[in-house]
């Protein structure tokens, strides 16, 4: 089930497209924003709203790293380890996150605060290493600053 | 002459996000000129200017616009490819942050010229702040009549929308992007039919990169004649280079096409950090083959070739490595990216990219065997030319590039049974 507000937001995006199927990515974003992740019943609700088969909607959701099928932590941390960030020793920051927050790539911290993903390039290659926390970009990270930044996310 | 008229990013520190600032410095002059002179004039100017697509493949833009304009099917669409997923590339983000109206002006010119009523900006999911910025910029343009119903008094209508991707590199490939916009998994289509005739919703569609659209107002402002004299004769114009890695001043640099790689690294970026020596450069994003320090004289444009390499300019992402970088580790990290991003549609790419990743990983860990170099080349040979889209080819080009240019490092890993650089994987 989706909250009424999510349903009306999804209906509003329909006017941008010549058919309802094209509104699938925005609809999944809206559903995830309201529910926190995309459980099967949310996917079913989106499928019904857009008049699409459930299997199609599940296939598209699972294709993308931005859509999550399990709740995870309250904040999603994507630390870039691709080449430009690699050169700035971003892998060392993975060790810092493990020591300080008990965070491992692909897992959620014991206090349920963070889920960590080892990310691909986020296009911030001139201020490395870089990470995304939810929608916020943080760059030029050091072992000290990454701890200080994450401390701000409850 | 005002910098706004002939530069993509007129001022690296200023963000022109208010429409009156853009207008005050000559913005929308190109669109007004086109509305007077007509669509044929615009296409002629782009053809004469010699503009080639900045998304990586360098396709002649004038031919693309003409093909969509000539198709009689309706409705037509324009799509701006702002998926920018090639690792090391961040130039499109800079255009959108610093001079977003230039893109909108380019898209309005395109819509007017090919007679498209609706356009989408396919924005990569990792750029959430730009989503709101672009929606605001589009609203400002609509209010002033540069887009919208009967825009610029042309009698035509244009609505522009921002569509957010959700973190899949393959969705930057033109036909995968269109599938994704249609609400499907982003997997490439077979061609023909081509996007210009059979694109979004099966209709004629003009799909181009952000920087390509941004070049068109410049062509109309300074004239095709002057434009074609900037940089290389076969692929002229200004070009944005995203430079990252071990240089003193990483960043985006707007330089004439054809600038030598050495000039970018040593003059504009201040050379190698910490006084160390340069070992290698990836010239155009991780899809291009790595170069050695003796290849730096090569010119950055769509036609020049370096010893043993295919195209070098790619997305214009220059990644610089100093002498302390392990090339096996670097090759592995890139292979891991391609294996992760393979969409799974075709077997050579889906299976092959993961094999490359696995073999490079064991080499880096000191577990490689004598036969691994031959095996890697064989796997790459099975992908190249056999994959459905260029993603698989890119994985092969990257790996073979590292083997060709730094074969000694691979052998050292195998013989020494360890990474000589103390590499952590
Ligand atoms: C795997 C893959 C990823 C791509 N990613 C992008 C991208 O992020 N942005 C882009 O403009 N072109 C990308 N391209 C190139 C597009 O397919 C297409 O050539 C380009 O958008 C055409 O625009 P242009 O004529 O303006 O260059 C990619 C191609 C491949 C094979």
Coordinates of C-alpha atoms and ligand atoms in Angstrom, one line a residue:
Chain A
X1 CA 0.0 0.0 0.0
X2 CA 1.1 3.5 -0.7
X3 CA 0.1 6.7 1.2
X4 CA -2.4 8.9 -0.6
X5 CA 0.2 11.6 -1.0
X6 CA 2.5 9.2 -2.9
X7 CA -0.4 8.2 -5.1
X8 CA -1.2 11.8 -6.0
X9 CA 2.5 12.6 -6.6
X10 CA 2.7 9.6 -9.0
X11 CA -0.4 10.7 -10.8
X12 CA 1.1 14.2 -11.2
X13 CA 4.1 12.8 -13.0
X14 CA 1.9 11.1 -15.6
X15 CA 1.4 14.3 -17.5
X16 CA 5.0 14.5 -18.4
X17 CA 4.9 11.4 -20.6
X18 CA 2.9 10.1 -23.6
X19 CA 2.2 6.8 -21.7
X20 CA 2.0 5.6 -18.2
X21 CA 4.9 3.1 -18.4
X22 CA 7.4 5.9 -19.0
X23 CA 6.5 7.2 -15.5
X24 CA 7.9 4.0 -13.9
X25 CA 11.2 5.4 -12.6
X26 CA 9.8 8.5 -11.1
X27 CA 7.0 6.4 -9.6
X28 CA 9.5 4.1 -8.0
X29 CA 11.5 7.1 -6.6
X30 CA 8.3 8.5 -5.1
X31 CA 7.2 5.2 -3.6
X32 CA 10.7 4.6 -2.1
X33 CA 10.7 8.1 -0.6
X34 CA 7.5 7.5 1.2
X35 CA 8.0 3.9 2.3
X36 CA 11.8 4.0 2.8
X37 CA 12.4 1.0 0.6
X38 CA 10.4 -1.0 -2.0
X39 CA 8.7 -4.0 -0.5
X40 CA 6.6 -6.2 -2.8
X41 CA 3.4 -4.6 -1.8
X42 CA 4.7 -1.2 -2.8
X43 CA 5.9 -2.5 -6.1
X44 CA 2.4 -4.0 -6.6
X45 CA 0.8 -0.7 -5.8
X46 CA 3.0 1.1 -8.4
X47 CA 2.2 -1.7 -11.0
X48 CA -1.5 -1.2 -10.4
X49 CA -1.3 2.6 -10.6
X50 CA 0.6 2.5 -13.9
X51 CA -1.3 -0.5 -15.3
X52 CA 1.8 -2.6 -15.6
X53 CA 2.5 -6.3 -14.8
X54 CA 4.0 -6.8 -11.3
X55 CA 6.9 -8.8 -12.9
X56 CA 7.8 -5.9 -15.1
X57 CA 7.9 -3.5 -12.2
X58 CA 10.0 -5.9 -10.1
X59 CA 12.4 -6.4 -13.0
X60 CA 13.0 -2.7 -13.4
X61 CA 13.3 -2.0 -9.7
X62 CA 15.9 -4.8 -9.3
X63 CA 17.9 -3.5 -12.3
X64 CA 18.9 -0.3 -10.5
X65 CA 21.2 0.3 -7.5
X66 CA 19.2 3.3 -6.3
X67 CA 16.2 1.1 -5.5
X68 CA 16.3 -1.0 -2.3
X69 CA 14.2 -4.1 -1.6
X70 CA 15.1 -4.2 2.1
X71 CA 14.8 -1.4 4.7
X72 CA 18.6 -1.0 5.5
X73 CA 19.9 1.7 7.7
X74 CA 18.4 5.1 8.2
X75 CA 21.1 6.6 5.9
X76 CA 22.6 5.2 2.7
X77 CA 26.3 5.8 2.4
X78 CA 27.9 5.3 -1.0
X79 CA 31.6 5.7 -0.9
X80 CA 33.2 5.9 -4.3
X81 CA 36.2 3.5 -4.8
X82 CA 36.4 3.9 -8.6
X83 CA 39.8 4.9 -10.2
X84 CA 40.0 8.6 -9.4
X85 CA 39.0 8.1 -5.8
X86 CA 41.1 4.9 -5.6
X87 CA 44.1 7.1 -6.3
X88 CA 43.2 9.1 -3.2
X89 CA 43.2 5.9 -1.1
X90 CA 39.4 5.7 -0.7
X91 CA 39.9 2.0 0.3
X92 CA 41.6 3.2 3.5
X93 CA 38.4 5.0 4.3
X94 CA 36.5 1.6 4.2
X95 CA 38.8 0.5 7.1
X96 CA 38.0 3.6 9.0
X97 CA 34.2 3.0 8.6
X98 CA 34.6 -0.6 9.7
X99 CA 36.5 0.4 12.8
X100 CA 34.5 3.4 13.8
X101 CA 30.9 2.5 12.8
X102 CA 31.1 -1.3 12.4
X103 CA 30.2 -0.8 8.7
X104 CA 31.1 -3.2 6.0
X105 CA 30.3 -2.8 2.3
X106 CA 26.8 -4.1 1.5
X107 CA 25.9 -4.3 5.1
X108 CA 24.0 -2.2 7.7
X109 CA 25.6 -1.0 11.0
X110 CA 24.6 -2.8 14.2
X111 CA 22.7 0.4 15.4
X112 CA 20.8 0.4 12.1
X113 CA 22.0 3.9 11.4
X114 CA 23.9 3.4 8.1
X115 CA 23.9 1.1 5.2
X116 CA 27.2 1.2 3.2
X117 CA 27.7 0.6 -0.5
X118 CA 31.1 0.6 -2.2
X119 CA 30.0 3.0 -4.9
X120 CA 30.9 3.6 -8.5
X121 CA 32.0 7.0 -9.7
X122 CA 29.7 9.8 -8.6
X123 CA 31.3 12.4 -10.8
X124 CA 33.2 14.4 -8.1
X125 CA 36.6 13.3 -9.4
X126 CA 38.3 16.7 -8.8
X127 CA 37.7 16.6 -5.1
X128 CA 38.5 13.0 -4.1
X129 CA 37.7 10.9 -2.3
X130 CA 34.0 11.5 -2.5
X131 CA 30.8 9.9 -1.1
X132 CA 27.1 10.3 -1.2
X133 CA 25.1 10.2 2.0
X134 CA 21.5 9.9 1.0
X135 CA 21.3 12.9 -1.5
X136 CA 24.2 14.9 0.0
X137 CA 27.6 14.9 -1.7
X138 CA 30.7 15.1 0.5
X139 CA 34.2 15.5 -1.1
X140 CA 37.9 15.7 -0.2
X141 CA 37.3 13.1 2.6
X142 CA 40.0 12.3 5.1
X143 CA 40.0 9.7 7.9
X144 CA 39.0 12.5 10.4
X145 CA 36.4 14.3 8.2
X146 CA 34.5 11.1 7.3
X147 CA 33.9 10.4 10.9
X148 CA 32.9 13.9 11.7
X149 CA 30.5 14.1 8.7
X150 CA 28.8 10.8 9.5
X151 CA 28.4 11.9 13.1
X152 CA 25.9 14.5 11.8
X153 CA 23.6 11.9 10.5
X154 CA 21.4 10.5 13.3
Chain B
X1 CA 33.3 39.8 -27.1
X2 CA 31.3 38.6 -24.1
X3 CA 32.6 35.3 -22.8
X4 CA 29.1 33.9 -22.5
X5 CA 28.8 34.0 -26.3
X6 CA 31.7 31.8 -27.2
X7 CA 32.4 29.7 -24.1
X8 CA 30.7 26.6 -22.7
X9 CA 31.7 27.5 -19.1
X10 CA 32.4 31.3 -19.2
X11 CA 33.5 31.5 -15.6
X12 CA 34.6 28.5 -13.6
X13 CA 33.6 30.1 -10.3
X14 CA 30.3 31.7 -11.1
X15 CA 27.0 29.8 -11.5
X16 CA 24.6 31.5 -14.0
X17 CA 21.3 30.3 -12.6
X18 CA 19.2 33.4 -13.0
X19 CA 17.7 34.0 -16.4
X20 CA 18.3 37.7 -16.4
X21 CA 22.1 37.2 -15.9
X22 CA 22.1 34.9 -18.8
X23 CA 20.1 37.3 -21.0
X24 CA 22.2 40.3 -20.0
X25 CA 25.4 38.6 -21.4
X26 CA 23.9 37.6 -24.7
X27 CA 22.0 34.5 -23.8
X28 CA 19.2 33.4 -26.1
X29 CA 20.7 35.5 -29.0
X30 CA 21.3 32.3 -30.9
X31 CA 17.7 31.1 -30.5
X32 CA 16.4 34.5 -31.7
X33 CA 18.7 34.3 -34.7
X34 CA 17.5 30.8 -35.5
X35 CA 13.8 31.8 -35.2
X36 CA 14.4 34.5 -37.8
X37 CA 16.6 32.5 -40.1
X38 CA 14.7 29.1 -40.0
X39 CA 15.6 25.5 -39.4
X40 CA 17.5 24.9 -42.6
X41 CA 19.9 27.6 -41.7
X42 CA 20.6 26.0 -38.3
X43 CA 21.4 22.6 -39.8
X44 CA 23.6 24.2 -42.5
X45 CA 25.6 26.1 -39.8
X46 CA 26.1 23.0 -37.7
X47 CA 27.2 21.0 -40.7
X48 CA 29.6 23.8 -41.9
X49 CA 30.9 24.2 -38.3
X50 CA 31.9 20.5 -38.3
X51 CA 30.5 19.8 -34.8
X52 CA 30.9 16.2 -33.7
X53 CA 29.0 14.6 -30.7
X54 CA 30.7 15.0 -27.3
X55 CA 29.2 11.8 -25.8
X56 CA 32.1 9.7 -26.8
X57 CA 31.5 8.4 -30.3
X58 CA 32.1 11.7 -32.2
X59 CA 29.2 11.3 -34.6
X60 CA 28.7 14.3 -36.9
X61 CA 25.9 16.3 -35.2
X62 CA 24.6 18.1 -38.3
X63 CA 23.8 14.8 -40.0
X64 CA 21.9 13.6 -36.9
X65 CA 19.8 16.8 -36.8
X66 CA 19.1 16.6 -40.5
X67 CA 18.0 13.0 -40.3
X68 CA 15.5 13.8 -37.5
X69 CA 14.3 16.9 -39.3
X70 CA 13.7 15.0 -42.6
X71 CA 11.6 12.2 -41.0
X72 CA 7.9 12.9 -41.6
X73 CA 6.6 10.8 -38.7
X74 CA 5.1 12.6 -35.7
X75 CA 5.4 13.4 -32.8
X76 CA 9.2 13.8 -32.5
X77 CA 11.3 13.9 -29.4
X78 CA 14.6 15.3 -28.2
X79 CA 16.6 13.8 -25.4
X80 CA 19.6 15.2 -23.7
X81 CA 21.9 12.5 -22.4
X82 CA 23.0 13.8 -19.0
X83 CA 23.7 10.3 -17.6
X84 CA 27.4 11.0 -17.4
X85 CA 28.5 7.6 -15.9
X86 CA 31.9 7.1 -17.5
X87 CA 34.3 7.0 -14.4
X88 CA 36.4 10.1 -14.3
X89 CA 34.0 12.2 -16.3
X90 CA 32.4 15.3 -14.6
X91 CA 32.2 17.9 -17.3
X92 CA 28.5 17.6 -17.9
X93 CA 27.9 18.2 -14.2
X94 CA 30.0 21.4 -14.5
X95 CA 27.9 22.7 -17.5
X96 CA 24.7 22.0 -15.6
X97 CA 26.0 23.7 -12.4
X98 CA 27.7 26.7 -14.0
X99 CA 25.7 27.5 -17.2
X100 CA 22.5 25.5 -17.4
X101 CA 20.7 27.9 -19.6
X102 CA 23.1 27.2 -22.4
X103 CA 21.9 23.6 -22.5
X104 CA 18.3 24.7 -22.5
X105 CA 19.0 27.2 -25.4
X106 CA 20.7 24.3 -27.3
X107 CA 17.7 22.0 -26.7
X108 CA 15.2 24.8 -27.7
X109 CA 17.3 25.2 -30.9
X110 CA 17.1 21.5 -31.6
X111 CA 13.4 21.3 -31.0
X112 CA 12.7 24.2 -33.3
X113 CA 15.0 22.8 -36.0
X114 CA 13.7 19.1 -36.0
X115 CA 10.2 20.1 -35.0
X116 CA 10.0 18.2 -31.7
X117 CA 7.3 19.2 -29.2
X118 CA 8.6 17.4 -26.1
X119 CA 12.1 17.0 -24.7
X120 CA 13.6 15.1 -21.8
X121 CA 16.9 15.6 -19.9
X122 CA 17.9 12.1 -18.8
X123 CA 19.9 13.0 -15.6
X124 CA 22.0 10.6 -13.8
X125 CA 20.6 9.5 -10.4
X126 CA 23.8 10.5 -8.6
X127 CA 23.2 14.2 -9.3
X128 CA 20.1 14.8 -7.1
X129 CA 20.8 18.5 -6.5
X130 CA 20.9 19.2 -10.3
X131 CA 17.4 17.7 -10.6
X132 CA 15.9 20.7 -8.7
X133 CA 18.2 23.2 -10.3
X134 CA 17.2 22.1 -13.8
X135 CA 13.5 22.1 -13.0
X136 CA 13.9 25.7 -11.8
X137 CA 15.8 26.7 -14.9
X138 CA 13.2 25.1 -17.1
X139 CA 10.4 27.0 -15.2
X140 CA 12.3 30.3 -15.7
X141 CA 12.6 29.7 -19.4
X142 CA 9.0 28.7 -19.8
X143 CA 7.9 31.9 -18.0
X144 CA 9.9 34.0 -20.4
X145 CA 8.6 32.2 -23.5
X146 CA 11.9 30.7 -24.6
X147 CA 10.1 27.3 -24.4
X148 CA 6.5 26.4 -23.8
X149 CA 3.4 27.1 -26.1
X150 CA 4.3 29.1 -29.2
X151 CA 7.8 29.6 -28.0
X152 CA 9.7 32.5 -29.4
X153 CA 6.7 33.2 -31.6
X154 CA 7.6 30.2 -33.8
X155 CA 4.0 28.8 -33.7
X156 CA 5.5 25.6 -32.3
X157 CA 5.2 24.2 -28.7
X158 CA 8.0 22.8 -26.5
X159 CA 7.8 21.2 -23.1
X160 CA 11.0 20.1 -21.4
X161 CA 11.1 17.6 -18.5
X162 CA 13.9 16.2 -16.3
X163 CA 13.9 12.4 -16.0
X164 CA 16.1 10.9 -13.2
X165 CA 18.1 7.8 -13.9
X166 CA 18.6 5.4 -11.0
X167 CA 22.2 4.4 -11.0
X168 CA 23.0 2.2 -14.1
X169 CA 25.9 3.0 -16.3
X170 CA 24.4 1.2 -19.3
X171 CA 21.6 3.7 -19.3
X172 CA 24.0 6.2 -20.8
X173 CA 24.1 4.1 -24.0
X174 CA 21.7 5.8 -26.3
X175 CA 19.3 3.0 -27.0
X176 CA 19.4 1.7 -23.4
X177 CA 18.6 5.2 -22.3
X178 CA 15.5 5.3 -24.5
X179 CA 14.4 1.9 -23.2
X180 CA 14.9 3.2 -19.6
X181 CA 12.9 6.3 -20.4
X182 CA 10.1 4.1 -21.7
X183 CA 10.0 2.4 -18.2
X184 CA 11.9 -0.7 -19.2
X185 CA 15.2 -2.2 -17.9
X186 CA 18.0 -0.2 -19.6
X187 CA 19.2 -2.8 -22.1
X188 CA 20.4 -1.7 -25.5
X189 CA 18.4 -2.2 -28.7
X190 CA 19.6 -3.7 -31.9
X191 CA 20.2 -1.2 -34.7
X192 CA 18.9 -0.5 -37.4
X193 CA 16.4 1.0 -37.0
X194 CA 18.3 4.0 -35.7
X195 CA 17.2 6.4 -32.9
X196 CA 16.8 9.3 -35.4
X197 CA 13.9 7.4 -37.0
X198 CA 12.8 4.9 -34.3
X199 CA 13.7 6.3 -30.9
X200 CA 11.5 7.1 -27.9
X201 CA 8.0 5.5 -28.3
X202 CA 9.2 4.3 -31.7
X203 CA 9.2 8.0 -33.0
X204 CA 12.0 10.1 -34.6
X205 CA 14.2 11.1 -31.7
X206 CA 17.3 13.4 -31.4
X207 CA 19.5 12.1 -28.6
X208 CA 22.7 14.0 -27.8
X209 CA 25.1 14.7 -25.0
X210 CA 24.9 17.8 -22.8
X211 CA 28.1 19.3 -24.2
X212 CA 26.9 18.7 -27.8
X213 CA 23.7 20.7 -27.2
X214 CA 25.8 23.4 -25.4
X215 CA 28.0 23.9 -28.5
X216 CA 25.1 24.8 -30.8
X217 CA 24.4 28.3 -29.5
X218 CA 28.1 29.0 -29.7
X219 CA 28.2 28.0 -33.4
X220 CA 25.3 30.4 -34.1
X221 CA 26.8 33.2 -32.0
X222 CA 30.2 33.2 -33.6
X223 CA 29.3 31.8 -37.0
X224 CA 30.2 28.4 -38.5
X225 CA 33.2 29.9 -40.2
X226 CA 34.9 31.1 -37.0
X227 CA 33.8 28.0 -35.1
X228 CA 35.4 25.6 -37.6
X229 CA 38.8 27.4 -37.1
X230 CA 38.9 26.5 -33.4
X231 CA 41.3 23.5 -32.8
X232 CA 41.5 20.5 -35.1
X233 CA 40.1 20.9 -38.6
X234 CA 38.5 17.4 -38.7
X235 CA 36.8 17.8 -35.3
X236 CA 36.8 21.5 -34.3
X237 CA 35.4 23.5 -31.5
X238 CA 35.9 24.0 -27.8
X239 CA 36.1 20.8 -25.7
X240 CA 35.8 20.2 -22.0
X241 CA 38.3 17.9 -20.4
X242 CA 37.7 16.4 -17.0
X243 CA 41.1 15.9 -15.4
X244 CA 41.5 13.8 -12.2
X245 CA 44.1 11.6 -10.5
X246 CA 47.7 12.5 -9.5
X247 CA 47.9 16.1 -11.0
X248 CA 48.5 19.3 -9.0
X249 CA 45.3 21.0 -10.2
X250 CA 42.5 18.5 -11.2
X251 CA 39.3 20.0 -12.6
X252 CA 37.4 20.7 -15.8
X253 CA 39.4 22.6 -18.5
X254 CA 37.8 24.2 -21.6
X255 CA 40.4 24.0 -24.4
X256 CA 40.4 23.8 -28.2
X257 CA 40.0 20.3 -29.7
X258 CA 43.3 18.8 -30.6
X259 CA 45.3 20.1 -27.6
X260 CA 48.2 17.8 -26.9
X261 CA 47.8 15.6 -23.9
X262 CA 51.1 16.9 -22.4
X263 CA 49.8 20.5 -22.5
X264 CA 46.7 19.5 -20.5
X265 CA 48.7 17.7 -17.9
X266 CA 51.8 19.9 -17.5
X267 CA 50.6 23.4 -18.5
X268 CA 47.0 23.5 -17.3
X269 CA 47.0 21.0 -14.5
X270 CA 50.4 21.9 -13.1
X271 CA 52.1 18.5 -13.6
X272 CA 52.3 15.6 -11.3
X273 CA 51.6 15.9 -7.6
X274 CA 54.4 15.7 -5.1
X275 CA 57.1 16.0 -7.7
X276 CA 56.7 12.4 -8.7
X277 CA 57.0 11.0 -12.2
X278 CA 54.1 10.2 -14.5
X279 CA 53.6 6.5 -15.2
X280 CA 50.3 6.3 -17.2
X281 CA 47.3 8.3 -18.5
X282 CA 43.9 7.1 -19.3
X283 CA 43.0 9.7 -22.0
X284 CA 39.2 9.6 -22.5
X285 CA 37.5 7.7 -19.6
X286 CA 38.0 4.1 -18.6
X287 CA 36.6 2.9 -21.9
X288 CA 39.8 4.1 -23.7
X289 CA 43.1 2.3 -23.6
X290 CA 45.8 3.5 -21.2
X291 CA 48.8 5.4 -22.5
X292 CA 52.4 5.6 -21.3
X293 CA 54.5 8.7 -20.6
X294 CA 56.0 8.5 -24.1
X295 CA 52.6 8.8 -25.7
X296 CA 51.9 12.3 -24.3
X297 CA 52.5 14.2 -27.6
X298 CA 49.2 12.8 -29.0
X299 CA 46.5 15.3 -29.8
X300 CA 43.1 15.1 -28.1
X301 CA 40.5 15.0 -30.9
X302 CA 38.3 12.4 -32.7
X303 CA 40.7 11.6 -35.4
X304 CA 44.2 11.3 -33.9
X305 CA 45.4 7.9 -32.9
X306 CA 48.1 6.9 -30.6
X307 CA 50.4 4.0 -31.0
X308 CA 48.4 0.8 -30.5
X309 CA 45.2 2.5 -29.4
X310 CA 41.7 3.0 -30.8
X311 CA 40.0 6.3 -30.2
X312 CA 41.7 8.3 -27.4
X313 CA 39.4 11.2 -26.6
X314 CA 36.3 9.3 -25.5
X315 CA 34.3 11.3 -23.0
X316 CA 37.3 13.6 -22.5
X317 CA 38.1 12.2 -19.0
X318 CA 41.9 12.4 -18.5
X319 CA 43.0 10.2 -15.5
X320 CA 46.6 10.6 -14.5
X321 CA 48.7 8.0 -12.6
X322 CA 52.0 8.6 -10.9
X323 CA 54.9 6.1 -10.7
X324 CA 53.6 4.6 -7.5
X325 CA 50.4 3.3 -9.0
X326 CA 50.0 -0.4 -9.6
X327 CA 48.7 -1.0 -13.1
X328 CA 47.3 -4.4 -12.3
X329 CA 45.3 -3.0 -9.5
X330 CA 44.0 -0.2 -11.7
X331 CA 43.1 -2.6 -14.5
X332 CA 41.3 -4.8 -11.9
X333 CA 39.3 -1.8 -10.5
X334 CA 38.2 -0.9 -14.0
X335 CA 37.3 -4.5 -14.9
X336 CA 35.2 -4.7 -11.7
X337 CA 33.3 -1.6 -12.8
X338 CA 32.5 -3.1 -16.2
X339 CA 31.5 -6.5 -14.7
X340 CA 29.2 -4.7 -12.3
X341 CA 27.6 -2.6 -15.0
X342 CA 27.1 -5.2 -17.7
X343 CA 23.4 -5.3 -18.2
X344 CA 23.3 -9.1 -18.7
X345 CA 21.6 -9.0 -22.1
X346 CA 24.4 -10.7 -24.2
X347 CA 26.6 -13.6 -23.2
X348 CA 30.0 -12.4 -24.3
X349 CA 29.8 -9.3 -22.1
X350 CA 27.9 -10.8 -19.1
X351 CA 30.3 -13.8 -18.8
X352 CA 33.4 -12.2 -20.2
X353 CA 33.5 -9.1 -18.1
X354 CA 33.3 -11.2 -14.9
X355 CA 36.1 -13.5 -16.1
X356 CA 38.3 -10.5 -16.7
X357 CA 37.5 -9.2 -13.2
X358 CA 38.2 -12.6 -11.6
X359 CA 41.5 -13.2 -13.4
X360 CA 42.8 -9.7 -12.7
X361 CA 41.9 -10.1 -9.0
X362 CA 43.8 -13.3 -8.6
X363 CA 46.8 -11.7 -10.4
X364 CA 46.7 -8.7 -8.0
X365 CA 46.5 -11.0 -5.0
X366 CA 49.6 -12.9 -6.2
X367 CA 47.7 -16.0 -7.1
X368 CA 48.0 -15.6 -10.9
X369 CA 49.5 -18.4 -13.0
X370 CA 51.8 -18.3 -16.0
X371 CA 48.9 -18.9 -18.5
X372 CA 46.8 -16.1 -17.1
X373 CA 48.0 -13.4 -19.5
X374 CA 47.2 -15.5 -22.5
X375 CA 43.8 -16.4 -21.0
X376 CA 43.0 -12.8 -20.4
X377 CA 43.8 -11.9 -24.0
X378 CA 41.6 -14.8 -25.2
X379 CA 38.7 -13.7 -23.0
X380 CA 39.0 -10.2 -24.3
X381 CA 39.1 -11.5 -27.9
X382 CA 35.9 -13.4 -27.3
X383 CA 34.1 -10.2 -26.2
X384 CA 35.5 -7.6 -28.6
X385 CA 33.3 -7.4 -31.7
X386 CA 30.8 -10.0 -30.3
X387 CA 29.0 -8.0 -27.6
X388 CA 25.6 -6.4 -28.2
X389 CA 26.8 -2.8 -27.4
X390 CA 30.1 -1.0 -26.8
X391 CA 30.2 -1.8 -23.1
X392 CA 31.7 -5.2 -23.7
X393 CA 34.2 -3.8 -26.2
X394 CA 35.2 -1.1 -23.7
X395 CA 36.1 -3.8 -21.1
X396 CA 38.2 -5.6 -23.7
X397 CA 39.9 -2.4 -24.9
X398 CA 40.8 -1.3 -21.4
X399 CA 42.2 -4.7 -20.4
X400 CA 44.2 -5.2 -23.6
X401 CA 45.6 -1.7 -23.3
X402 CA 47.0 -2.4 -19.8
X403 CA 48.5 -5.7 -21.1
X404 CA 50.1 -4.1 -24.1
X405 CA 51.5 -1.1 -22.3
X406 CA 52.4 -2.6 -18.9
X407 CA 52.9 -6.3 -19.6
X408 CA 56.0 -6.3 -17.4
X409 CA 54.0 -5.4 -14.3
X410 CA 51.6 -8.3 -14.9
X411 CA 54.5 -10.7 -15.3
X412 CA 56.1 -9.3 -12.1
X413 CA 52.9 -10.1 -10.2
X414 CA 52.8 -13.6 -11.5
X415 CA 56.5 -14.4 -11.0
X416 CA 56.8 -12.7 -7.6
X417 CA 53.5 -14.1 -6.4
X418 CA 52.7 -10.8 -4.8
X419 CA 51.9 -7.2 -5.8
X420 CA 55.2 -5.3 -6.0
X421 CA 53.4 -2.2 -4.9
X422 CA 52.1 -3.8 -1.8
X423 CA 48.7 -3.4 -3.3
X424 CA 45.7 -4.0 -1.1
X425 CA 42.6 -5.5 -2.8
Ligands
LIG1 C1 28.1 1.8 -22.1 C2 27.9 3.2 -22.7 C3 27.7 4.3 -21.9 C4 27.5 5.6 -22.4 N1 27.3 6.6 -21.6 C5 27.1 7.8 -22.1 C6 26.8 8.9 -21.2 O1 26.8 8.8 -20.0 N2 26.6 10.2 -21.7 C7 26.6 10.4 -23.1 O2 26.4 11.5 -23.6 N3 26.9 9.3 -23.9 C8 27.1 8.1 -23.5 N4 27.3 7.0 -24.3 C9 27.3 7.3 -25.8 C10 25.9 7.3 -26.3 O3 25.5 6.0 -26.7 C11 25.7 8.2 -27.6 O4 26.7 7.9 -28.5 C12 25.8 9.7 -27.3 O5 24.9 10.0 -26.3 C13 25.4 10.4 -28.6 O6 25.4 11.8 -28.3 P1 26.4 12.8 -29.1 O7 26.1 12.6 -30.6 O8 26.0 14.1 -28.7 O9 27.8 12.4 -28.8 C14 27.5 5.8 -23.8 C15 27.8 4.7 -24.7 C16 28.0 3.4 -24.1 C17 28.2 2.2 -25.1

